[in-house]
Amino acid sequence: MRISESTLCRQLKQTSLAVKARSNSTRGVVNTVGLFALTASLYSCGSTEEAIFDPRQANQDSVSAVSPLQTSTSAPPRLEQIECWFEAASESQHTSCFTMHVPENHNSPESRLINFPVIKLSSARKVSKKTPVLHLGGGGPGNPMGFDAGTIENWLWDWYQVMSVEDGRDLYLIDPRGVGLAQPVLVCTEYIPAFLDSLSRDLTIEQEVAWNVEANQRCMDRLAQEGIEISAYNSISVARDVELLRQQLQIKKWNLYGVSYGSRYALTLAREYPNTVESMVLDATVFPNIRYMDRYAEDLEDAFERLIAICADSPPCLDALENPEQRFWSLVDSLKSNPVQITIEHPFNNQKLDMVLSADRFLSVLYDALYDAEQFSEIPQIIADLENNEPGVFEEKVNDWIEFQTNPDFGDASAAAHFCYEESPFIDYRKAIESAARLRPQLRESAIALLEYSREKCTRLPVPAAPPIEGQPVVTNIPTLFLHGALDPVLPVEYLEQQLVHFSQSDYEIFNEISHSIVGVHPCGETMAGAFYNYKLNFRSYVDCMERQ
């Protein structure tokens, strides 16, 4: 959701924005604390055209390797093999690259074709009849996998190998439509320079809302002028894309891996094409029938209270920080009245940027950082540094946050289209806003503003409401393994536990010291996934890396 972490997580955060795959968010619109997400470019110098940032300039080598956008109508879907734009780690790595061309609007016979990238890693010791694994992308929705040439070589040969090619299974990975190296990529280019310019200013919530509305409208107007059919970017369209890909590859069934919002894609495939899915491993699952925004306020406050409670229960934390709850909220109050001026790294050059670290920005950055459980141990030092008007260890968190907010391959508009089509129609905004009004004062104003902005945004977007089925539970007997972090700030464990009744052949594992996404973070996550693909519900007999906690 830009609720944010792609779900490749902390290690990848050093090499790829694929780590920023969260569930249910556009850049700060759905689940970040403040509204520093789609800030309009009113503070930018020059004309609108001058403010536009080329989202693929840095990735031109990768983009040029993908076939140009097909604009003809009535053309059949097709899979095109292309030369890979990156080098294999060794001669033993067997890699193939493709462009999958699909109708932008699956319901229109006259629709133009769009495309998305497909990467296949073939097992060197392929075992006959083993069903391949399909990784459904970086989550978000809108988060890219990190396929660009400067990033992919840092992670492709290390991630997901145990549960696929090392076990004799082929692995397919995609960027879904509208994201990453897909064409078109639905990025709001108006946002990036405006966001960077806004960092030096102490903005009010009212300013944020007004400018966000204006920036979003200009983005949508531009996409419409470019011929983008924004209403065609949603989970059911992604599921249909994947089904066409399966047919082109002549694959009978998939083993699905979905992380964060990618899990919703997996559930949609299980609902629409159950005979094409052998099993599913769902990591930080987003369920279509849970109204996450209805509980946005409570979950937001719970995330910070959990952070403080963990410190209060930890002797090392208490030794370093007496009375953590009082110190934390006092710091927030102090930043509200006296923001800290800090200097940060520019994400695109070697220059420095001045930034006003206000209370809302502090909470937004910290909330974003909670996708990585390692941050919980750093809270005493963060508070102590900022109490002395020094960024200290928090500077790294700020730089990570800015890197995410300025990711040129993040599909802002695709994320908004998903949200307005398949989530917003089922939200009780009145209930959510009433709940936000009961929050502690430090969170109340921005939470209410965010909810009101989300509702207003969808009234302006040319996206219809999804049919009721998109808000109903997926009931299936497909073997499913759920992996979930006990410290997840946006997807509480109780949501998973409530949904198990709909999965008659399922098992789950809760990782007590992990946040959002397990595979690639905990060493046992991928081992369990691979064992589940092999042995389904009997997999625990073949896994000795951990006991149920």
XYZ file of C-alpha atoms in Angstrom:
549
model
C 0.000 0.000 0.000
C 3.044 3.730 -0.349
C 2.190 2.537 2.776
C 5.577 1.719 1.831
C 8.208 -1.460 2.335
C 8.709 -3.687 -0.804
C 8.926 -6.126 0.931
C 12.275 -7.102 0.032
C 13.082 -5.349 3.334
C 16.055 -4.129 5.340
C 18.991 -5.725 3.500
C 17.640 -4.586 0.183
C 17.102 -1.115 1.515
C 20.814 -0.600 1.032
C 20.689 -1.528 -2.649
C 17.135 -1.281 -3.948
C 13.918 0.615 -3.540
C 12.257 -2.725 -3.883
C 12.416 -2.820 -0.132
C 9.745 -0.205 0.077
C 6.841 -2.433 -0.680
C 4.216 -1.705 1.855
C 0.629 -2.675 1.816
C -2.055 -0.170 0.897
C -0.452 3.128 0.175
C 0.333 5.798 -2.255
C 3.316 8.009 -1.374
C 1.976 8.874 2.063
C -1.665 9.028 1.029
C -2.914 5.880 2.673
C -0.762 4.951 5.568
C 1.926 7.436 6.356
C 1.339 9.837 9.208
C 1.624 13.194 7.496
C 0.614 14.372 4.056
C 4.136 14.823 2.721
C 3.267 12.404 -0.009
C 1.759 14.091 -3.019
C 2.807 17.656 -2.239
C 1.972 19.902 -5.157
C 4.593 21.846 -7.041
C 3.369 25.306 -6.092
C 6.682 25.900 -4.373
C 8.610 24.799 -7.468
C 10.356 27.366 -9.637
C 9.376 27.865 -13.273
C 6.498 26.460 -15.256
C 4.754 23.144 -14.781
C 6.777 21.660 -17.615
C 10.018 22.745 -15.980
C 8.995 21.048 -12.763
C 8.438 17.686 -14.454
C 11.061 15.110 -13.554
C 11.943 12.395 -16.046
C 11.234 9.278 -13.918
C 13.393 6.981 -16.016
C 16.408 9.093 -16.802
C 18.488 7.216 -14.221
C 17.310 3.844 -15.539
C 17.591 4.497 -19.258
C 19.673 1.379 -19.983
C 17.051 -0.828 -18.349
C 14.132 0.933 -20.018
C 15.636 0.768 -23.484
C 15.895 -3.001 -23.152
C 12.132 -3.310 -22.722
C 10.044 -3.240 -25.891
C 8.432 0.096 -26.771
C 4.825 0.618 -25.773
C 2.445 -0.942 -28.301
C -0.215 1.603 -29.225
C -2.064 -0.319 -31.934
C -5.540 -1.590 -31.211
C -7.012 -5.070 -31.545
C -3.567 -6.694 -31.358
C -3.454 -10.083 -29.604
C -1.547 -10.503 -26.330
C 1.940 -11.867 -26.833
C 5.094 -12.785 -24.946
C 8.291 -11.436 -26.468
C 11.691 -12.760 -25.445
C 14.287 -10.005 -25.222
C 17.940 -9.711 -24.330
C 18.464 -9.281 -20.606
C 19.752 -5.837 -19.643
C 21.874 -7.108 -16.755
C 24.727 -9.559 -16.311
C 24.322 -12.962 -14.701
C 26.281 -13.475 -11.510
C 28.042 -16.500 -13.018
C 27.862 -18.874 -15.951
C 25.838 -21.239 -13.800
C 22.981 -18.714 -13.624
C 20.397 -19.402 -16.323
C 18.353 -16.264 -16.921
C 15.776 -15.322 -19.555
C 13.988 -12.005 -19.987
C 10.650 -11.259 -21.612
C 8.178 -8.501 -22.282
C 4.547 -9.483 -21.841
C 2.125 -7.435 -23.986
C -1.439 -7.311 -22.670
C -4.560 -5.203 -23.301
C -4.686 -2.134 -21.108
C -8.434 -2.684 -20.765
C -9.244 -6.394 -20.743
C -12.926 -5.600 -21.286
C -12.392 -3.672 -24.527
C -11.549 -5.458 -27.790
C -10.162 -2.175 -29.112
C -7.773 -1.616 -26.217
C -4.174 -0.771 -26.940
C -1.461 -3.061 -25.620
C 0.699 -2.165 -22.640
C 3.531 -4.300 -21.318
C 5.358 -5.477 -18.221
C 8.733 -7.183 -17.681
C 9.136 -10.857 -16.868
C 12.379 -12.427 -15.619
C 12.867 -16.183 -15.483
C 15.552 -17.899 -13.427
C 15.911 -21.510 -14.539
C 17.078 -24.211 -12.203
C 20.391 -25.791 -13.212
C 19.097 -29.097 -11.859
C 15.510 -28.778 -12.905
C 13.368 -31.545 -11.473
C 10.763 -32.879 -13.850
C 7.183 -31.795 -13.161
C 8.046 -29.339 -10.371
C 5.639 -26.425 -10.612
C 7.376 -23.041 -11.040
C 7.197 -20.199 -8.554
C 5.751 -16.829 -9.570
C 6.732 -13.753 -7.555
C 3.922 -11.222 -7.983
C 5.943 -8.044 -7.564
C 7.015 -5.539 -4.967
C 3.668 -4.875 -3.286
C 2.409 -1.400 -2.506
C 0.516 -1.330 -4.779
C 2.908 0.691 -6.900
C 6.242 -0.535 -5.550
C 8.740 -1.767 -8.145
C 10.781 -4.921 -7.759
C 14.040 -3.103 -8.463
C 14.680 -4.529 -11.935
C 16.705 -1.544 -13.156
C 20.266 -2.360 -14.170
C 21.830 -0.473 -11.284
C 19.838 -2.433 -8.710
C 18.887 -5.904 -9.885
C 22.398 -7.350 -9.817
C 22.597 -6.525 -6.100
C 19.772 -8.871 -5.127
C 18.533 -11.163 -7.919
C 21.066 -13.913 -7.257
C 20.614 -13.901 -3.476
C 16.854 -13.633 -2.974
C 14.244 -16.377 -3.430
C 16.796 -18.983 -4.565
C 16.233 -21.453 -1.705
C 12.512 -21.698 -2.355
C 12.874 -22.060 -6.118
C 15.916 -22.702 -8.345
C 18.035 -24.366 -5.651
C 15.164 -26.774 -5.144
C 14.708 -27.551 -8.836
C 11.958 -25.034 -9.584
C 11.989 -22.248 -12.139
C 11.347 -18.790 -10.707
C 9.428 -16.075 -12.553
C 9.400 -12.471 -11.322
C 7.358 -9.540 -12.640
C 6.789 -5.853 -12.250
C 2.974 -5.588 -12.487
C 1.361 -3.163 -14.927
C 2.051 0.515 -14.309
C 5.085 -0.058 -12.071
C 8.878 -0.182 -12.316
C 9.965 -1.262 -15.813
C 6.400 -1.801 -17.026
C 5.265 0.533 -19.790
C 3.680 2.878 -19.186
C 4.821 3.484 -15.610
C 2.181 5.521 -13.835
C 4.458 7.800 -11.841
C 3.344 11.294 -10.896
C 6.422 13.096 -12.159
C 5.053 16.387 -10.855
C 5.631 15.203 -7.315
C 9.353 14.578 -6.996
C 10.852 18.081 -7.478
C 8.028 19.601 -5.452
C 8.615 17.196 -2.589
C 12.335 17.964 -2.508
C 11.626 21.690 -2.574
C 9.059 21.411 0.228
C 11.485 19.823 2.672
C 12.965 23.178 3.622
C 9.538 24.520 4.609
C 7.434 24.046 7.750
C 4.074 23.258 6.155
C 0.669 23.284 7.795
C -1.786 20.450 7.284
C -4.105 22.821 5.391
C -1.318 23.701 2.966
C -0.468 20.059 2.480
C -4.046 19.095 1.648
C -4.627 21.959 -0.785
C -1.398 21.378 -2.640
C -1.800 17.614 -2.709
C -5.203 17.966 -4.357
C -3.789 20.336 -6.973
C -0.738 18.180 -7.715
C -2.790 15.015 -7.978
C -5.194 16.669 -10.397
C -2.387 17.875 -12.644
C -0.883 14.391 -12.647
C -4.182 12.766 -13.601
C -4.840 15.379 -16.300
C -1.431 14.680 -17.826
C -1.933 10.912 -17.764
C -5.318 11.335 -19.448
C -3.703 13.455 -22.164
C -1.156 10.682 -22.677
C -3.997 8.231 -23.283
C -3.625 6.329 -20.010
C -6.831 4.551 -18.992
C -6.317 4.947 -15.258
C -9.367 2.848 -14.364
C -7.659 -0.242 -15.833
C -4.998 -0.449 -13.113
C -6.219 -2.703 -10.307
C -5.894 -6.210 -8.888
C -8.320 -7.910 -11.261
C -6.419 -6.483 -14.249
C -3.130 -7.770 -12.817
C -4.704 -11.208 -12.310
C -5.838 -11.254 -15.932
C -2.350 -10.199 -17.040
C -0.863 -13.122 -15.126
C -3.351 -15.554 -16.625
C -2.397 -14.420 -20.132
C 1.272 -14.829 -19.182
C 0.608 -18.385 -17.977
C -1.104 -19.238 -21.246
C 1.757 -17.810 -23.304
C 4.308 -19.791 -21.281
C 2.131 -22.918 -21.530
C 2.465 -23.476 -17.804
C -0.263 -25.587 -16.225
C -0.069 -24.174 -12.694
C 1.849 -21.731 -10.501
C 3.150 -21.797 -6.978
C 2.435 -18.194 -6.009
C 4.520 -15.964 -3.758
C 2.886 -12.679 -2.808
C 4.241 -10.168 -0.333
C 2.275 -7.233 1.068
C -0.107 -6.040 -1.658
C 1.264 -8.769 -3.916
C -0.601 -11.157 -1.620
C -3.850 -9.525 -2.722
C -2.894 -10.265 -6.325
C -2.359 -13.900 -5.304
C -5.741 -14.052 -3.593
C -7.411 -12.557 -6.666
C -5.796 -15.232 -8.841
C -6.956 -17.913 -6.395
C -10.498 -16.573 -6.661
C -10.598 -16.033 -10.436
C -8.376 -18.875 -11.686
C -8.261 -21.497 -8.901
C -7.317 -24.335 -11.252
C -4.092 -22.542 -12.181
C -2.742 -22.280 -8.626
C -1.060 -25.240 -6.948
C -0.223 -23.458 -3.678
C 0.431 -20.022 -2.196
C 2.921 -18.532 0.227
C 1.571 -15.185 1.412
C 3.930 -12.867 3.280
C 2.378 -9.940 5.219
C -1.034 -10.635 3.735
C -3.503 -7.976 2.593
C -7.046 -9.396 2.681
C -9.697 -7.823 0.411
C -12.468 -8.006 2.998
C -10.597 -6.190 5.781
C -11.375 -2.467 5.906
C -7.888 -1.319 6.845
C -8.762 2.363 6.639
C -11.699 1.923 9.010
C -9.127 1.070 11.676
C -6.402 3.362 10.377
C -6.435 5.611 13.453
C -6.281 2.788 15.991
C -3.597 0.915 14.073
C -1.531 4.081 13.719
C -1.597 4.804 17.435
C -1.048 1.129 18.265
C 2.129 1.093 16.148
C 3.716 3.891 18.187
C 2.447 2.509 21.489
C 3.961 -0.872 20.594
C 7.274 0.830 19.915
C 7.207 2.538 23.298
C 6.026 -0.604 25.114
C 8.857 -2.673 23.690
C 11.313 -0.091 24.979
C 9.616 -0.037 28.375
C 9.964 -3.843 28.607
C 13.626 -3.837 27.600
C 16.215 -3.229 30.341
C 18.828 -1.901 27.875
C 16.287 0.545 26.475
C 15.157 1.675 29.916
C 18.761 2.100 31.023
C 19.317 4.445 28.098
C 15.932 6.170 28.226
C 14.015 6.693 31.449
C 10.248 7.147 31.102
C 10.183 6.402 27.331
C 6.508 7.260 26.799
C 6.798 10.727 28.329
C 10.093 11.430 26.563
C 8.747 10.296 23.182
C 5.592 12.398 23.156
C 7.376 15.368 24.712
C 9.809 15.243 21.795
C 6.882 15.256 19.353
C 5.397 18.293 21.145
C 8.759 20.023 21.028
C 9.148 19.395 17.293
C 5.686 20.785 16.712
C 6.541 24.117 18.280
C 10.260 24.159 17.445
C 11.166 22.009 14.416
C 14.775 20.923 14.082
C 16.765 22.138 11.081
C 18.856 19.330 9.602
C 20.969 18.813 6.475
C 20.400 15.691 4.410
C 21.656 14.049 1.228
C 20.074 14.913 -2.112
C 18.835 11.611 -3.624
C 20.025 12.412 -7.159
C 23.316 14.259 -6.767
C 26.072 14.939 -4.250
C 24.549 18.153 -2.979
C 23.071 18.709 0.458
C 19.489 19.668 1.243
C 18.170 21.658 4.178
C 15.173 20.072 5.833
C 12.722 21.204 8.488
C 12.109 18.189 10.734
C 8.656 18.977 12.075
C 6.559 16.772 14.337
C 4.574 15.334 11.425
C 7.712 14.611 9.426
C 9.356 12.975 12.423
C 6.354 10.687 12.910
C 6.135 9.930 9.176
C 9.809 8.991 8.960
C 9.660 6.896 12.130
C 6.468 5.122 11.064
C 8.097 4.327 7.730
C 11.155 2.964 9.555
C 8.996 0.602 11.628
C 8.755 -1.705 8.628
C 12.196 -2.784 9.806
C 12.153 -4.282 13.311
C 15.764 -3.213 13.927
C 14.513 0.327 14.456
C 12.883 -0.601 17.771
C 16.245 -0.856 19.496
C 17.379 2.554 18.254
C 14.594 4.645 19.756
C 16.582 5.735 22.880
C 19.386 7.137 20.739
C 16.956 8.765 18.312
C 15.161 10.576 21.127
C 18.378 11.608 22.873
C 19.880 12.997 19.660
C 16.813 14.986 18.663
C 16.355 16.362 22.184
C 19.778 17.952 21.600
C 18.697 19.264 18.179
C 20.996 16.767 16.436
C 19.769 14.313 13.765
C 22.269 11.642 14.836
C 21.190 8.119 13.936
C 17.839 9.458 12.727
C 19.531 10.970 9.684
C 19.765 7.526 8.068
C 16.019 7.028 8.561
C 15.342 10.398 6.956
C 17.502 9.539 3.964
C 15.714 6.187 3.540
C 12.350 7.964 3.703
C 13.390 10.514 1.091
C 14.785 7.773 -1.133
C 11.422 6.054 -1.042
C 9.425 9.238 -1.596
C 11.506 10.101 -4.664
C 11.667 6.631 -6.223
C 11.136 7.367 -9.940
C 9.741 3.899 -10.640
C 6.999 3.996 -8.011
C 3.565 3.874 -9.676
C 1.803 6.655 -7.768
C -1.178 6.809 -10.106
C -1.431 3.024 -10.283
C -1.527 2.902 -6.493
C -4.236 5.576 -6.422
C -6.270 3.687 -9.032
C -6.066 0.465 -7.002
C -7.104 2.260 -3.837
C -10.026 4.154 -5.365
C -11.318 1.093 -7.220
C -11.045 -1.747 -4.728
C -10.573 -0.222 -1.283
C -12.181 3.199 -0.959
C -15.720 2.079 -1.976
C -15.847 -0.219 1.046
C -14.457 2.225 3.640
C -16.742 3.780 6.240
C -15.065 7.201 6.208
C -17.404 8.634 8.809
C -16.457 5.882 11.245
C -12.761 6.231 10.411
C -12.753 10.007 10.923
C -14.674 9.720 14.188
C -12.073 7.241 15.362
C -9.251 9.569 14.308
C -10.867 12.374 16.302
C -10.276 10.312 19.457
C -6.528 9.970 18.870
C -3.975 11.637 21.106
C -3.447 15.279 20.058
C -0.073 14.645 18.434
C -1.678 12.341 15.838
C -5.225 13.626 15.544
C -5.023 16.501 13.069
C -2.895 14.829 10.437
C -4.849 11.539 10.664
C -8.161 13.295 10.055
C -6.676 15.330 7.213
C -5.258 12.198 5.585
C -8.601 10.382 5.717
C -10.479 13.367 4.327
C -7.921 13.775 1.569
C -8.135 10.092 0.631
C -11.904 10.324 0.298
C -11.745 13.567 -1.671
C -9.080 12.220 -3.994
C -11.244 9.294 -5.071
C -14.174 11.551 -5.898
C -11.927 13.296 -8.440
C -10.322 10.220 -9.961
C -12.042 8.740 -13.064
C -12.184 5.289 -11.495
C -15.455 3.430 -10.864
C -16.220 1.560 -7.679
C -15.380 -2.139 -7.778
C -18.181 -4.724 -7.642
C -18.960 -6.140 -4.184
C -16.816 -9.247 -4.734
C -13.664 -7.116 -4.397
C -14.617 -6.417 -0.791
C -15.537 -9.977 0.130
C -13.336 -12.704 1.621
C -11.572 -15.143 -0.676
C -12.646 -18.635 0.356
C -10.377 -21.362 -0.974
C -9.033 -24.847 -0.402
C -5.767 -24.077 -2.201
C -2.887 -24.974 0.166
C -1.719 -21.688 1.664
C 1.095 -20.764 4.033
C 0.917 -17.391 5.790
C 4.104 -15.746 7.051
C 3.612 -12.740 9.301
C 5.628 -10.439 11.528
C 4.340 -9.769 15.031
C 5.651 -6.184 14.852
C 4.009 -5.266 11.541
C 2.843 -1.633 11.926
C 0.085 -1.820 9.288
C -1.095 -5.431 9.267
C -1.699 -6.548 12.871
C -1.506 -10.276 13.570
C -5.137 -10.413 14.695
C -6.247 -9.587 11.146
C -4.539 -12.740 9.901
C -5.981 -14.850 12.692
C -9.499 -13.651 11.848
C -9.143 -14.779 8.223
C -7.853 -18.327 8.681
C -11.410 -19.667 8.691
C -11.619 -18.937 4.943
C -8.610 -21.135 4.116
C -9.444 -24.785 4.689
C -5.920 -26.010 3.856
C -3.624 -23.516 5.499
C -0.907 -23.057 8.069
C 0.813 -19.972 9.421
C 3.933 -18.830 11.204
C 4.222 -15.692 13.325
C 7.744 -14.275 13.635
C 7.880 -12.457 16.948
C 10.774 -10.099 16.280
C 10.015 -9.255 12.641
C 7.942 -6.438 11.188
C 6.596 -6.245 7.620
C 7.631 -9.174 5.355
C 9.536 -12.296 6.350
C 11.291 -13.835 3.331
C 14.736 -12.306 3.045
C 14.600 -10.962 6.596
C 14.351 -14.099 8.728
C 16.530 -17.018 7.520
C 13.736 -19.502 8.109
C 11.156 -17.693 5.984
C 12.431 -18.842 2.614
C 13.217 -22.329 3.914
C 9.626 -22.710 5.084
C 8.294 -21.408 1.768
C 10.338 -23.922 -0.217
C 9.292 -26.787 2.039
C 5.655 -25.766 1.709
C 5.827 -25.760 -2.089
C 7.198 -29.317 -1.880
C 5.156 -30.889 0.892
C 2.182 -28.561 1.388
C 0.612 -29.041 4.839
C 3.187 -31.684 5.761
C 6.033 -29.204 5.351
C 6.833 -28.910 9.070
C 8.230 -32.431 9.072
C 10.954 -31.171 6.738
C 11.749 -27.844 8.450
C 14.002 -27.659 11.480
C 15.034 -24.001 11.352
C 12.598 -22.906 14.053
C 9.846 -24.055 16.324
C 6.423 -22.443 16.402
C 6.758 -19.440 18.681
